[in-house]
Coordinates of C-alpha atoms in Angstrom, one line a residue:
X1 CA 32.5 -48.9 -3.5
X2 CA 32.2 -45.1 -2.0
X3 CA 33.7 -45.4 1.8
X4 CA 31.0 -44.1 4.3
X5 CA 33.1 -41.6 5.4
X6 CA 33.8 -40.1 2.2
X7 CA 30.2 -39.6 1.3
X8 CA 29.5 -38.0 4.6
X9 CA 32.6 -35.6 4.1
X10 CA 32.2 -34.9 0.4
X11 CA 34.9 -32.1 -0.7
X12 CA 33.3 -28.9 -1.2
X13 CA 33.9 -26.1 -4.1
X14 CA 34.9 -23.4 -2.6
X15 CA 32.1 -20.1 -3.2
X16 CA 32.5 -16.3 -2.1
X17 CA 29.8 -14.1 -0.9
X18 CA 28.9 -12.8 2.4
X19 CA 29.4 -14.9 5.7
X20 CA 26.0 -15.0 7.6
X21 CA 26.7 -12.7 10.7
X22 CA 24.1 -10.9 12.7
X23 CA 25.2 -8.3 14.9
X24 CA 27.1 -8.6 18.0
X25 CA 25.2 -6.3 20.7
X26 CA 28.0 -4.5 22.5
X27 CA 29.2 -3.7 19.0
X28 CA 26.1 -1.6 17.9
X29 CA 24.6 1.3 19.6
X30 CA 21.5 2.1 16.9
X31 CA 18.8 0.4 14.9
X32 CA 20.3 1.9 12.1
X33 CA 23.3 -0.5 12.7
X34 CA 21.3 -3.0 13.4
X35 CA 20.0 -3.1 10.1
X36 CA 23.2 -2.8 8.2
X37 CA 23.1 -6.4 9.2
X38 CA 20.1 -8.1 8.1
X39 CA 21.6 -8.9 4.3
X40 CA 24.0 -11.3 6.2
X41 CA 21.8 -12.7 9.2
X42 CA 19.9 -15.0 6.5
X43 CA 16.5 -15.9 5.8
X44 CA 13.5 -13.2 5.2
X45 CA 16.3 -11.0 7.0
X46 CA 18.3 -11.2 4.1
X47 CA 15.2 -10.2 1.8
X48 CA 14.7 -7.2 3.8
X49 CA 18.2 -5.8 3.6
X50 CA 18.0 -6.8 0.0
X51 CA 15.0 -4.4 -0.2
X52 CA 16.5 -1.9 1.7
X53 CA 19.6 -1.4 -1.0
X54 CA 16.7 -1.7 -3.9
X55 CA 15.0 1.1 -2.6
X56 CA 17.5 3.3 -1.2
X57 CA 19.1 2.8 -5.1
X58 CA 16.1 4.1 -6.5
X59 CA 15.9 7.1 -3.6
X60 CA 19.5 7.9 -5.2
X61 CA 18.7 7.9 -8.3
X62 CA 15.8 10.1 -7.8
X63 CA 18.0 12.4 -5.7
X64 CA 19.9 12.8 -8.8
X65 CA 17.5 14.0 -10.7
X66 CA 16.7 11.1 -12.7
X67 CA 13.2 9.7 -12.9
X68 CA 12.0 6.6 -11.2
X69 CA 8.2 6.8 -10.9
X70 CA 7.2 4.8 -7.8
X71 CA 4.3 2.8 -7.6
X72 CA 2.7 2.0 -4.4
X73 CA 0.2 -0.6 -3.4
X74 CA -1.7 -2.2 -0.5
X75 CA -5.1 -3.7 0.6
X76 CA -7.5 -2.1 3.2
X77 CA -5.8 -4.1 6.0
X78 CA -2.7 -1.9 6.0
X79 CA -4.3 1.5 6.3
X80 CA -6.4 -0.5 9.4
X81 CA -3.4 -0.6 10.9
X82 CA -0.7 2.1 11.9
X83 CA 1.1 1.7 8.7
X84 CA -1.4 4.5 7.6
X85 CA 0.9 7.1 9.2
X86 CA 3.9 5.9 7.2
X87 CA 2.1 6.1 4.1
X88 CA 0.8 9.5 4.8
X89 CA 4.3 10.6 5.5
X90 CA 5.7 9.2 2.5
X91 CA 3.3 10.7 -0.1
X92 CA 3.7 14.7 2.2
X93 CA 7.6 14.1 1.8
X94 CA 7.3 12.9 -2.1
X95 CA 8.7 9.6 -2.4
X96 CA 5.1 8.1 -3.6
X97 CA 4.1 9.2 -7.1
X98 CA 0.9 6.6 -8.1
X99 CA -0.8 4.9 -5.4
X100 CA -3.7 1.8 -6.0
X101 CA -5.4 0.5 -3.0
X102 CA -8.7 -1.0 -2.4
X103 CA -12.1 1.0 -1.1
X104 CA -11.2 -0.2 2.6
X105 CA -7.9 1.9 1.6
X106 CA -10.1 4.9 1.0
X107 CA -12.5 4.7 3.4
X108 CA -10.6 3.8 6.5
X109 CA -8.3 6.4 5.6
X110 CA -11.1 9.1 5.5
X111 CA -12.7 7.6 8.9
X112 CA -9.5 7.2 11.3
X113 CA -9.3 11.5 10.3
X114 CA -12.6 11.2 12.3
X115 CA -12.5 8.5 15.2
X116 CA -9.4 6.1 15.7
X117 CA -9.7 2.5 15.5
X118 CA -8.7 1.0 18.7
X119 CA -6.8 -1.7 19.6
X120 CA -8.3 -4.9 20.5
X121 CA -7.5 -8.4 21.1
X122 CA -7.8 -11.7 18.6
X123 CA -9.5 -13.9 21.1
X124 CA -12.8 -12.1 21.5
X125 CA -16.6 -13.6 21.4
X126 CA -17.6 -12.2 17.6
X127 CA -21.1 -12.5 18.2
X128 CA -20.6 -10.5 21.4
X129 CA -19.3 -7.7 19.5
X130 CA -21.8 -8.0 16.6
X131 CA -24.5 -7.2 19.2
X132 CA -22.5 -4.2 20.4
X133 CA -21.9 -3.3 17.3
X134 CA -18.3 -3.6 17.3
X135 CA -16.3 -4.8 14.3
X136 CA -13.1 -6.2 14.7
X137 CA -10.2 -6.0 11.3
X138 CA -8.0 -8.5 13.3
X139 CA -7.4 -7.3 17.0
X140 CA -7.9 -3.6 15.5
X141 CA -11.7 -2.6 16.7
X142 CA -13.7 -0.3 14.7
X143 CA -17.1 0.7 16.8
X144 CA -20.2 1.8 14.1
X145 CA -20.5 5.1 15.4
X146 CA -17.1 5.2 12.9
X147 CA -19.5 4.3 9.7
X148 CA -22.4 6.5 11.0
X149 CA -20.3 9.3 11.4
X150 CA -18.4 8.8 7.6
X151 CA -22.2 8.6 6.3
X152 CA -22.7 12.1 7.6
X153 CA -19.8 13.0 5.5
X154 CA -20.4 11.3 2.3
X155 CA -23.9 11.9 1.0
X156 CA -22.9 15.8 1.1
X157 CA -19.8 14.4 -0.6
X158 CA -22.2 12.7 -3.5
X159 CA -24.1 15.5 -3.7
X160 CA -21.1 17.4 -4.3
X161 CA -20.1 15.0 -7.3
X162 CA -23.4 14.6 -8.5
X163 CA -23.2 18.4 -9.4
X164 CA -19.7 18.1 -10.6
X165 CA -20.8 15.8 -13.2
X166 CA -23.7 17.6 -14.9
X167 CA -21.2 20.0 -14.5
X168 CA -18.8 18.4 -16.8
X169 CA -21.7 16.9 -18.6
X170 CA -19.8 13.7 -17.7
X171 CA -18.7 10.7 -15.0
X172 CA -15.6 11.4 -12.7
X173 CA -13.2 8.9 -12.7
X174 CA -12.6 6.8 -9.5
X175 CA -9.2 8.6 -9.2
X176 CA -11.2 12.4 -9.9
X177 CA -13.8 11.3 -7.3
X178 CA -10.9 10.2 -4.6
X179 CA -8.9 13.9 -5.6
X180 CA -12.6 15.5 -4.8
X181 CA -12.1 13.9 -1.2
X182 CA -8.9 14.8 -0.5
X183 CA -10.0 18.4 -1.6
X184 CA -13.5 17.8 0.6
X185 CA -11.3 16.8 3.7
X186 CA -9.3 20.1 3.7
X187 CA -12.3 22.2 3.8
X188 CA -14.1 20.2 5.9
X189 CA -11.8 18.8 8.5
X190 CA -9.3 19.9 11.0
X191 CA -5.5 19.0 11.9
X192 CA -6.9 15.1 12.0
X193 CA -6.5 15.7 8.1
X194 CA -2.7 15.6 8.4
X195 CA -2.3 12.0 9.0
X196 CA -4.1 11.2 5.9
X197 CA -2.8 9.2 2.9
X198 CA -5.9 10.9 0.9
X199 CA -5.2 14.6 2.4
X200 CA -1.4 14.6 1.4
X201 CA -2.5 12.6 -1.9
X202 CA -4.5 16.0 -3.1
X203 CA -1.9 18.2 -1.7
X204 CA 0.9 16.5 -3.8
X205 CA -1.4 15.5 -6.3
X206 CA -0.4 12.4 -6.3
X207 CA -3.3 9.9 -8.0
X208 CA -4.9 7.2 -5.9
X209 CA -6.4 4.6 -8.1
X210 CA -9.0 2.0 -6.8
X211 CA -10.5 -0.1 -9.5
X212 CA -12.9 -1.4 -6.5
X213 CA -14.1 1.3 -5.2
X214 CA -17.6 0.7 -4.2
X215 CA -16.4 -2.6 -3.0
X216 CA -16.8 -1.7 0.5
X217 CA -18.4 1.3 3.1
X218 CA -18.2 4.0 -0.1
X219 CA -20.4 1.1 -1.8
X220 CA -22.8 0.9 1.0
X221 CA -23.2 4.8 1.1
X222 CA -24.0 4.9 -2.7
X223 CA -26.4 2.5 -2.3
X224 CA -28.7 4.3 0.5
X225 CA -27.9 7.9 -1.9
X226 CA -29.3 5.9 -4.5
X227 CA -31.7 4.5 -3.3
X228 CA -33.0 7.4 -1.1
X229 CA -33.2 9.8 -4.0
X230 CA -34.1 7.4 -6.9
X231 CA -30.8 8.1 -8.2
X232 CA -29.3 6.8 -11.1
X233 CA -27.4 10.1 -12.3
X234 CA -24.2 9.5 -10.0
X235 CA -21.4 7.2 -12.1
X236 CA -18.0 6.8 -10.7
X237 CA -15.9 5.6 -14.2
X238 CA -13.0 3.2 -13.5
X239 CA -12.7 2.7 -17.7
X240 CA -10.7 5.9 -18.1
X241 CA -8.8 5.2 -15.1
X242 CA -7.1 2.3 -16.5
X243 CA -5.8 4.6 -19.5
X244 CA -4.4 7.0 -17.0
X245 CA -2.9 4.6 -14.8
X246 CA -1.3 1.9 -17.8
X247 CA -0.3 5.2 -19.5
X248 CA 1.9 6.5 -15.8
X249 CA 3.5 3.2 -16.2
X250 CA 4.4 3.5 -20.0
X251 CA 5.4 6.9 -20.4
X252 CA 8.6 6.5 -16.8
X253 CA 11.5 5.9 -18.1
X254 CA 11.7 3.5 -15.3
X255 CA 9.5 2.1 -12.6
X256 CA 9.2 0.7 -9.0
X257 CA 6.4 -1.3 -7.4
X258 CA 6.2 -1.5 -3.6
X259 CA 3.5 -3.8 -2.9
X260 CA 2.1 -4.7 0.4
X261 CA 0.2 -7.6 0.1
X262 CA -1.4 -8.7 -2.9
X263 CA -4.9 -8.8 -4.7
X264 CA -6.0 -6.2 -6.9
X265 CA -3.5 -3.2 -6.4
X266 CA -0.7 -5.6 -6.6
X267 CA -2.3 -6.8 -10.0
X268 CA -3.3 -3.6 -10.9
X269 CA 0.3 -2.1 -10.4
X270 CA 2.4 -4.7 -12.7
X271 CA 0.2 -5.4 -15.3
X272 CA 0.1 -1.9 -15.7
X273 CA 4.0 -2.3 -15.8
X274 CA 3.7 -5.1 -18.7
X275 CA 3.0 -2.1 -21.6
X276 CA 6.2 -0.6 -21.2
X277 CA 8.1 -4.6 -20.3
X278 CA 7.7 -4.4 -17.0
X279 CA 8.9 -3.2 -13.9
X280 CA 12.6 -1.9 -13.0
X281 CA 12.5 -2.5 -9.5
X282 CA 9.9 -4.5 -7.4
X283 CA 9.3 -4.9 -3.4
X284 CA 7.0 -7.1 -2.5
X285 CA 5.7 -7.7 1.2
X286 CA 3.6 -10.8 1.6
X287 CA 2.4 -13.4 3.9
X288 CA 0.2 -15.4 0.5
X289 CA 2.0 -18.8 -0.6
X290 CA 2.5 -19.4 -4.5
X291 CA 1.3 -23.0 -4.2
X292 CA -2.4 -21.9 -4.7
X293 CA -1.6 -20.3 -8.2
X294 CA -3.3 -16.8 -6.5
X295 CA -2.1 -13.5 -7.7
X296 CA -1.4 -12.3 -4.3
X297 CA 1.2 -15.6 -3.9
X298 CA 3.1 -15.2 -6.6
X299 CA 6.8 -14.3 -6.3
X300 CA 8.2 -11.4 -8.5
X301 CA 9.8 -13.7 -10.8
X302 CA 6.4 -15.5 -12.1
X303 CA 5.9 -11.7 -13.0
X304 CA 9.0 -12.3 -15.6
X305 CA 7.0 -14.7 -17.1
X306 CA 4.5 -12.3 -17.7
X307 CA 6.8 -9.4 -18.8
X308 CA 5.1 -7.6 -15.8
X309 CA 8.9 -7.5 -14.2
X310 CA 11.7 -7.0 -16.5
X311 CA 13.7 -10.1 -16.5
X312 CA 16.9 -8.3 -15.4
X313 CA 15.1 -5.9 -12.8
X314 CA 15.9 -5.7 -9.4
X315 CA 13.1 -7.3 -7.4
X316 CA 12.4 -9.2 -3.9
X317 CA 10.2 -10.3 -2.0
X318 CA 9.9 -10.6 1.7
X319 CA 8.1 -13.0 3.3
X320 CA 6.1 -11.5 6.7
X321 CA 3.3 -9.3 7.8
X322 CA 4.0 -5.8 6.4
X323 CA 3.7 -4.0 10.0
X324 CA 6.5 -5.9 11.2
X325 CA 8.8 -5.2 8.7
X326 CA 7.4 -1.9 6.5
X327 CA 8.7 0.7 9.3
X328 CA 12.0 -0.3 9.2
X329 CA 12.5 -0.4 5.5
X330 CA 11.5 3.0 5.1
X331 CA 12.9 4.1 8.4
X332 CA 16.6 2.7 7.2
X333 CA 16.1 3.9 3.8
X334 CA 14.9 7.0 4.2
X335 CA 16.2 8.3 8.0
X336 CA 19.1 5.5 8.4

């Protein structure tokens, strides 16, 4: 018979690694030291410091000349929120090369170079702020005058595109028809344009892809063009931008997919990936659970079971709401 005492104080194998240790405050004087600790404090702190050395390896190995094509992708809410300046910045200084969002990605985007959203609160009355016509993405707050004043823009903007394609004698793709914008907002709008994610997107000519396009206010402005004019000329094609994007992803000689989020630019991104075996490197940033069997849950290595993640890449994924933790990955990678 085991003595209590010897179950209770098993021996242990010995194992190496790093000792958990967060940083002791009269030691450090900068974030940037701060951070050199998360790895070792444990928990989603680990996973961040683990992105931080995945991406800053493929930032070297870009430096060097060699070629890492980085994917990017994120839903609506993240360009709602302030994490639109990070991604603008990232795409003016070249560290972005293919982008996938959905239409809120677009459209917000476009909107905030007119009016900001403003910051609100969770713990409103909603039916309140219907009557006032107020919408609320969270506690972000986005008056209507916003979506009158984008309207104002886009059906000179289909018009425009209309004419482009009996130009062409053919449909612009989704990823043509968001480059047309980017173009569209330099003429048309002042130094607001410098914050955009679509501005520096046609500057660098970096393609945005959105396989959902008129899956949200671009959607409700094609319908009153349409249905205004009797239109049934204007066709946005997202058929040939499949080709273009699977075909970014298969001709890299290796990859990385940064994905805040999930849903369709996260699926979008790695299957993708799958025609050439899948992705070198993967970030993801996520507050979905797998347990539902949703896309937008599942960890980077159910991607290996797809071949959308090569099975000896470099991948994590960090557990949390992307504005907490998305500007200080790319403020340690690319400033620490």
């Amino acid at each position: 018979m085991t003595e209590p005492k010897d179950i209770v104080l098993k021996k242990s194998e010995e194992i190496e690694g790093l000792p958990i240790e967060g940083p002791w405050p009269d030691e450090v004087s900068s974030l940037e030291e701060v951070l050199d600790y998360y790895e070792r404090i444990g928990f989603q702190a680990t996973h961040l410091g683990k992105a931080i050395g995945i991406w800053r390896k493929v930032e070297e190995k870009r430096a060097k000349g060699e070629e890492v094509r980085v994917f990017l992708g994120y839903t609506s809410n993240i360009i709602s929120s302030g994490l639109r300046e990070i991604i603008a910045w990232l795409v003016k200084e070249g560290k972005v090369d293919v982008i996938v969002t959905t239409a809120g990605g677009i459209e917000e985007d476009f909107i905030k170079t007119l009016k900001p959203f403003i910051l609100g609160d969770w713990n409103v009355n909603d039916a309140l702020m219907r009557e006032k016509g107020i919408n609320r993405i969270g506690n972000i707050f986005v008056p209507n005058d916003r979506y009158i004043e984008f309207e104002k823009y886009m059906i000179p903007f289909f018009e425009r595109i209309l004419e482009m394609e009996r130009e062409v004698g053919k449909p612009l793709t989704a990823s043509e028809f968001i480059h047309e914008m980017g173009r569209y907002m330099d003429e048309k709008l002042g130094k607001e344009k410098e914050r955009s994610v679509i501005y520096w997107a046609y500057k660098r000519n970096v393609p945005i892809f959105c396989p959902a396009i008129t899956d949200g206010s671009i959607g409700d402005m094609l319908y009153f063009f349409k249905e205004e004019r009797g239109d049934r000329e204007l066709i946005i094609d997202i058929a040939n931008d499949i080709v273009k994007l699977n075909n970014l992803a298969v001709t890299a000689k290796e990859t990385a997919s940064i994905i805040l989020g999930g849903s369709l630019p996260k699926h979008a991104i790695i299957n993708a990936n799958l025609f050439r075996g899948g992705t070198d490197y993967a970030i993801y940033i996520t507050t979905a659970v797998p347990w539902d069997g949703s896309l937008s849950g599942a960890p980077p290595s159910e991607g290996v079971s797809w071949g959308k993640i090569r099975a000896k890449a470099d991948y994590v994924e960090i557990w949390a709401d992307a504005t907490l933790v998305f500007p200080l990955l790319v403020w340690k990678v690319m400033k620490g």
